[in-house]
Coordinates of N, CA and C in Angstrom, one line a residue:
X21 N 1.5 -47.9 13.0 CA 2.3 -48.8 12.1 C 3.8 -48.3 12.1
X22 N 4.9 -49.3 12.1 CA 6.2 -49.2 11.9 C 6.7 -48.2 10.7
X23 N 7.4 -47.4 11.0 CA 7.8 -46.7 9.6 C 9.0 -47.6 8.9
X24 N 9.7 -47.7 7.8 CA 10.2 -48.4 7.0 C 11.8 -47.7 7.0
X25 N 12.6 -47.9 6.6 CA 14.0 -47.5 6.1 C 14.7 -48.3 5.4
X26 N 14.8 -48.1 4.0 CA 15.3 -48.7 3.0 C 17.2 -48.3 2.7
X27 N 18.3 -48.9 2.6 CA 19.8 -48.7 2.5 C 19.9 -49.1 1.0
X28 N 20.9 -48.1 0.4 CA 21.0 -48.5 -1.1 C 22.7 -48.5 -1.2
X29 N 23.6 -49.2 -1.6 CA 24.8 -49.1 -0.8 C 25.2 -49.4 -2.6
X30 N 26.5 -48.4 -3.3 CA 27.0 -48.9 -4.6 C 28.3 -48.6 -4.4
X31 N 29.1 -49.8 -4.5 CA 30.7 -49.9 -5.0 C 31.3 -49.8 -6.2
X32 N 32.2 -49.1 -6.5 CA 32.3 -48.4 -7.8 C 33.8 -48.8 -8.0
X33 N 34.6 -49.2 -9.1 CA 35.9 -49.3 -9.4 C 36.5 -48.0 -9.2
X34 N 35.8 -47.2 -10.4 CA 37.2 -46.0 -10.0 C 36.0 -44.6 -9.4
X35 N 36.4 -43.6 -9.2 CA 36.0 -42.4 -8.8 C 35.2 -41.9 -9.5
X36 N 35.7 -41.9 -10.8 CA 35.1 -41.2 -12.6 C 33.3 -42.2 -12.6
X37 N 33.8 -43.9 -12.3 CA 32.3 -44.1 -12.4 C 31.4 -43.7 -11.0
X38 N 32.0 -43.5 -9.9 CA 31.0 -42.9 -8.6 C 30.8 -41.5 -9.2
X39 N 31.6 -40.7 -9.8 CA 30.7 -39.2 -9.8 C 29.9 -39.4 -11.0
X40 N 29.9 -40.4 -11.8 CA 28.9 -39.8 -13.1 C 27.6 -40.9 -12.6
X41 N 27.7 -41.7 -11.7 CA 26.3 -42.5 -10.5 C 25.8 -41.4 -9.9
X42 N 26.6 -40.7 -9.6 CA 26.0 -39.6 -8.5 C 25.1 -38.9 -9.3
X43 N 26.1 -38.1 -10.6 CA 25.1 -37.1 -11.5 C 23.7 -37.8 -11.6
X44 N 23.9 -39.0 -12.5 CA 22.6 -39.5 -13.1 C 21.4 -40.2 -12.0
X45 N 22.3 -40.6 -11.0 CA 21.0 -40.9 -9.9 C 20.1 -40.2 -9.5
X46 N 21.3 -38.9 -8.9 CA 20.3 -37.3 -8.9 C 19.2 -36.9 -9.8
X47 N 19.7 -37.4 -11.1 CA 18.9 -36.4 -12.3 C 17.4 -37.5 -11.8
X48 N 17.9 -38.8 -11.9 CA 16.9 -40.2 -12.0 C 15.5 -39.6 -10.7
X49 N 16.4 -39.5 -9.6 CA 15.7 -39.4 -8.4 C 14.9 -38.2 -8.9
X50 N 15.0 -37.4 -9.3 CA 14.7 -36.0 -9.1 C 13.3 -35.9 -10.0
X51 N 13.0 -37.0 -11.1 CA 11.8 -37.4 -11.4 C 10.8 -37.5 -11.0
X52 N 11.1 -38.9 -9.8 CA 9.9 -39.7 -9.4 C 9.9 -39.2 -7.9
X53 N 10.5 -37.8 -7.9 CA 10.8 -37.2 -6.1 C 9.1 -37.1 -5.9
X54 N 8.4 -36.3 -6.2 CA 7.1 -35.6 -6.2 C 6.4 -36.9 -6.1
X55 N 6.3 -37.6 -6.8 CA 5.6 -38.9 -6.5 C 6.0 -40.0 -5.5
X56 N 7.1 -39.8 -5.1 CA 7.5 -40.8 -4.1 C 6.9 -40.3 -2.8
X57 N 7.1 -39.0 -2.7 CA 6.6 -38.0 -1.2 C 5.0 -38.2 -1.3
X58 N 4.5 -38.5 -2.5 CA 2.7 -38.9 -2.5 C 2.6 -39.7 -2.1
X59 N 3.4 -41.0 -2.3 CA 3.2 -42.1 -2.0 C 3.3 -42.7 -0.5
X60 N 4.5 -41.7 0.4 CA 4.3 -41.8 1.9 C 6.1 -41.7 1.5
X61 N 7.2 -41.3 0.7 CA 8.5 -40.9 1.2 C 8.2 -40.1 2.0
X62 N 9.1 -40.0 3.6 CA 9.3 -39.2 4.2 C 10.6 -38.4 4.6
X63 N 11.4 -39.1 4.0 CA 12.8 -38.5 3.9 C 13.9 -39.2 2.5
X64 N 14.7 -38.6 2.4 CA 15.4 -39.2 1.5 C 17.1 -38.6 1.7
X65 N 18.4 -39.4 1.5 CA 19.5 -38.6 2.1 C 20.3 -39.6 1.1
X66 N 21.5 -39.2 0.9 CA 22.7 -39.7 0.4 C 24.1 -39.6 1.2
X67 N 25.1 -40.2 0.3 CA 26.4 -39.9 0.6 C 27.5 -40.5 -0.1
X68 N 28.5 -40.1 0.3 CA 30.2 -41.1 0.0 C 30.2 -41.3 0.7
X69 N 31.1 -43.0 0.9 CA 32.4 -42.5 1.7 C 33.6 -42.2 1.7
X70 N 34.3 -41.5 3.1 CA 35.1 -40.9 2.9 C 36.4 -41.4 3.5
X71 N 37.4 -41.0 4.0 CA 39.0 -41.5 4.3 C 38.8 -42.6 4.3
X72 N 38.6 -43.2 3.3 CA 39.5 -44.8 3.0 C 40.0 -44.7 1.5
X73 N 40.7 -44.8 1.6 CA 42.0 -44.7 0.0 C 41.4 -45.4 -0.7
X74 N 41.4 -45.2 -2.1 CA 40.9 -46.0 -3.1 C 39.2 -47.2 -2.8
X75 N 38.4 -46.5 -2.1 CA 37.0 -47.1 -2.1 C 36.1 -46.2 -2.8
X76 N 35.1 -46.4 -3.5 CA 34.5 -45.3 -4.1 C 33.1 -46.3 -4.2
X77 N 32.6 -45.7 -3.1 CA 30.9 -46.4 -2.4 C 30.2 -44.9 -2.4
X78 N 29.0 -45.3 -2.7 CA 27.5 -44.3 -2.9 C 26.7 -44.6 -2.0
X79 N 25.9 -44.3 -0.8 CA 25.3 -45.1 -0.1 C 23.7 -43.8 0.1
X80 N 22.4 -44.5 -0.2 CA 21.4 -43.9 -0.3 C 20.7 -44.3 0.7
X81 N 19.6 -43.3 1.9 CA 18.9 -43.7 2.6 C 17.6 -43.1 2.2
X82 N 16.1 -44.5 2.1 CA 15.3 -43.6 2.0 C 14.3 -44.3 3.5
X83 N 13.2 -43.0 4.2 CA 12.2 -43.4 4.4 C 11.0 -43.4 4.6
X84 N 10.5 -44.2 5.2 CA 8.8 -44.3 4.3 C 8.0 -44.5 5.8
X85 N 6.8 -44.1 5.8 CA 5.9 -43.6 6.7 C 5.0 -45.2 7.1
X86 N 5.2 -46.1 6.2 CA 4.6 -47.6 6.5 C 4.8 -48.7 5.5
X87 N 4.7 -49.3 5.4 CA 5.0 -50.5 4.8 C 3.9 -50.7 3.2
X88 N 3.0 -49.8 3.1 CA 2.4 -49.8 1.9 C 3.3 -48.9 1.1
X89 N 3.0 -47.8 1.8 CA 4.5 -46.6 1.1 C 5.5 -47.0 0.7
X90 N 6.4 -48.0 1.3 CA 7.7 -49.0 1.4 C 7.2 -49.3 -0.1
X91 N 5.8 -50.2 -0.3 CA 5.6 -51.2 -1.0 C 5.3 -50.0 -2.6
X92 N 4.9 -49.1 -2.3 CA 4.7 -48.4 -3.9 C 5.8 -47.9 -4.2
X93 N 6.0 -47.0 -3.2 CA 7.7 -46.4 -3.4 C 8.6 -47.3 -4.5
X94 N 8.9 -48.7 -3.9 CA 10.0 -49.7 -4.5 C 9.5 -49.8 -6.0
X95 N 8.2 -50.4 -6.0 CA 7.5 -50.7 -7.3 C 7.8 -49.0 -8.2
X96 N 7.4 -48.4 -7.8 CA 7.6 -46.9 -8.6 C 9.2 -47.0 -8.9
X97 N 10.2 -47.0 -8.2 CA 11.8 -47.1 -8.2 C 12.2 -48.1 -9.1
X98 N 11.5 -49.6 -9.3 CA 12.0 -50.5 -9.7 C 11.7 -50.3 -11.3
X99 N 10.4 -49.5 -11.3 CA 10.3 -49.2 -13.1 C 11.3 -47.7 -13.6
X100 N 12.1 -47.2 -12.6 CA 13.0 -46.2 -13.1 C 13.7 -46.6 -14.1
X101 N 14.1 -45.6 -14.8 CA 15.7 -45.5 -15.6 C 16.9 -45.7 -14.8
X102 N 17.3 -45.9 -14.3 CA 18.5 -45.5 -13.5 C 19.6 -45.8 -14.1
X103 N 20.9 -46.1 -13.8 CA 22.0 -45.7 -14.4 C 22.8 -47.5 -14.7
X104 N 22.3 -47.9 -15.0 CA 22.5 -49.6 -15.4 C 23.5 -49.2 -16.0
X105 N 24.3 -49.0 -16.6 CA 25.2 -49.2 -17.8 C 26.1 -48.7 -16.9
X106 N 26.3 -48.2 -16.1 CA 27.6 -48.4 -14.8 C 28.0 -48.9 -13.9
X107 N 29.2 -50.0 -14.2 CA 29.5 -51.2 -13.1 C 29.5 -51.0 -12.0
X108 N 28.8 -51.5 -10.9 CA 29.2 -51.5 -9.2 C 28.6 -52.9 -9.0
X109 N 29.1 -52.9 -7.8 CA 28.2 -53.5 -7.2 C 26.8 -53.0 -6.0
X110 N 26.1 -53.7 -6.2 CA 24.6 -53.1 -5.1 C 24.9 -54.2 -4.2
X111 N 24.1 -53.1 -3.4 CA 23.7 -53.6 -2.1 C 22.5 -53.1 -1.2
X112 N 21.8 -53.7 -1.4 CA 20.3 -53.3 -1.1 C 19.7 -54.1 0.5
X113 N 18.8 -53.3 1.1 CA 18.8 -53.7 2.5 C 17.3 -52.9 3.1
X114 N 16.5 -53.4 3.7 CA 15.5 -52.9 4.9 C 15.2 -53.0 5.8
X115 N 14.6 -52.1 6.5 CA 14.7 -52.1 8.1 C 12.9 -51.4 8.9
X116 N 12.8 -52.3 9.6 CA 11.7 -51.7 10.5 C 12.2 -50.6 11.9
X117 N 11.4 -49.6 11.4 CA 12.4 -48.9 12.5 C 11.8 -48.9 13.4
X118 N 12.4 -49.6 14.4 CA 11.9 -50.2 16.3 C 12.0 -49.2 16.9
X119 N 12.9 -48.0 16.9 CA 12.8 -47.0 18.1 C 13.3 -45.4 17.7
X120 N 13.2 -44.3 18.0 CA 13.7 -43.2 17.2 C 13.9 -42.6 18.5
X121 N 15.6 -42.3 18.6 CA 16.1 -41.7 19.8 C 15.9 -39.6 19.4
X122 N 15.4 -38.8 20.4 CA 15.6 -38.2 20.1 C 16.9 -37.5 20.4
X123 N 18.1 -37.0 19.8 CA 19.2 -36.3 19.9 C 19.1 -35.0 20.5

């Protein structure tokens, strides 16, 4: 079975609200980590981005071992706390992953 890759992409106004997304996401994720890796997470990664003046984007990759995993994972995620009360915009996205090159 296909493994899954989930994109979590947040645009932020100023810098002050991307680092205090960052803290609280961390703290958020850092909960339901143990139970997400039960459930079939197989990796999990973050980031910024970087040299573009005045953009302040959060961008999270998770993935998952099959498409049931995908499906508990989200449901477990979707009952989080996470950091609502700080404006961005989302951007949410999934992918069947067709092929894995190795490097």
């Amino acid at each position: 079975m296909a493994k899954i890759m989930a994109t979590f992409t947040h645009d932020f106004a100023t810098r002050w609200d991307l680092e205090a997304h960052i803290k609280k996401d961390h703290d958020d994720f850092m909960k339901i980590k143990d139970q997400m890796i039960e459930f079939g997470m197989i990796d999990a990664e973050h980031g910024v981005l970087f040299s573009q003046k005045d953009k302040h984007r959060h961008m999270g990759v998770l993935r998952f071992k099959d498409v049931e995993a995908y499906k508990k994972c989200m449901e477990l995620m979707n009952g989080a706390d996470w950091d609502k009360e700080i404006t961005r915009v989302n951007r949410y996205e999934s992918y069947v992953i067709d092929v894995e090159l190795d490097i």
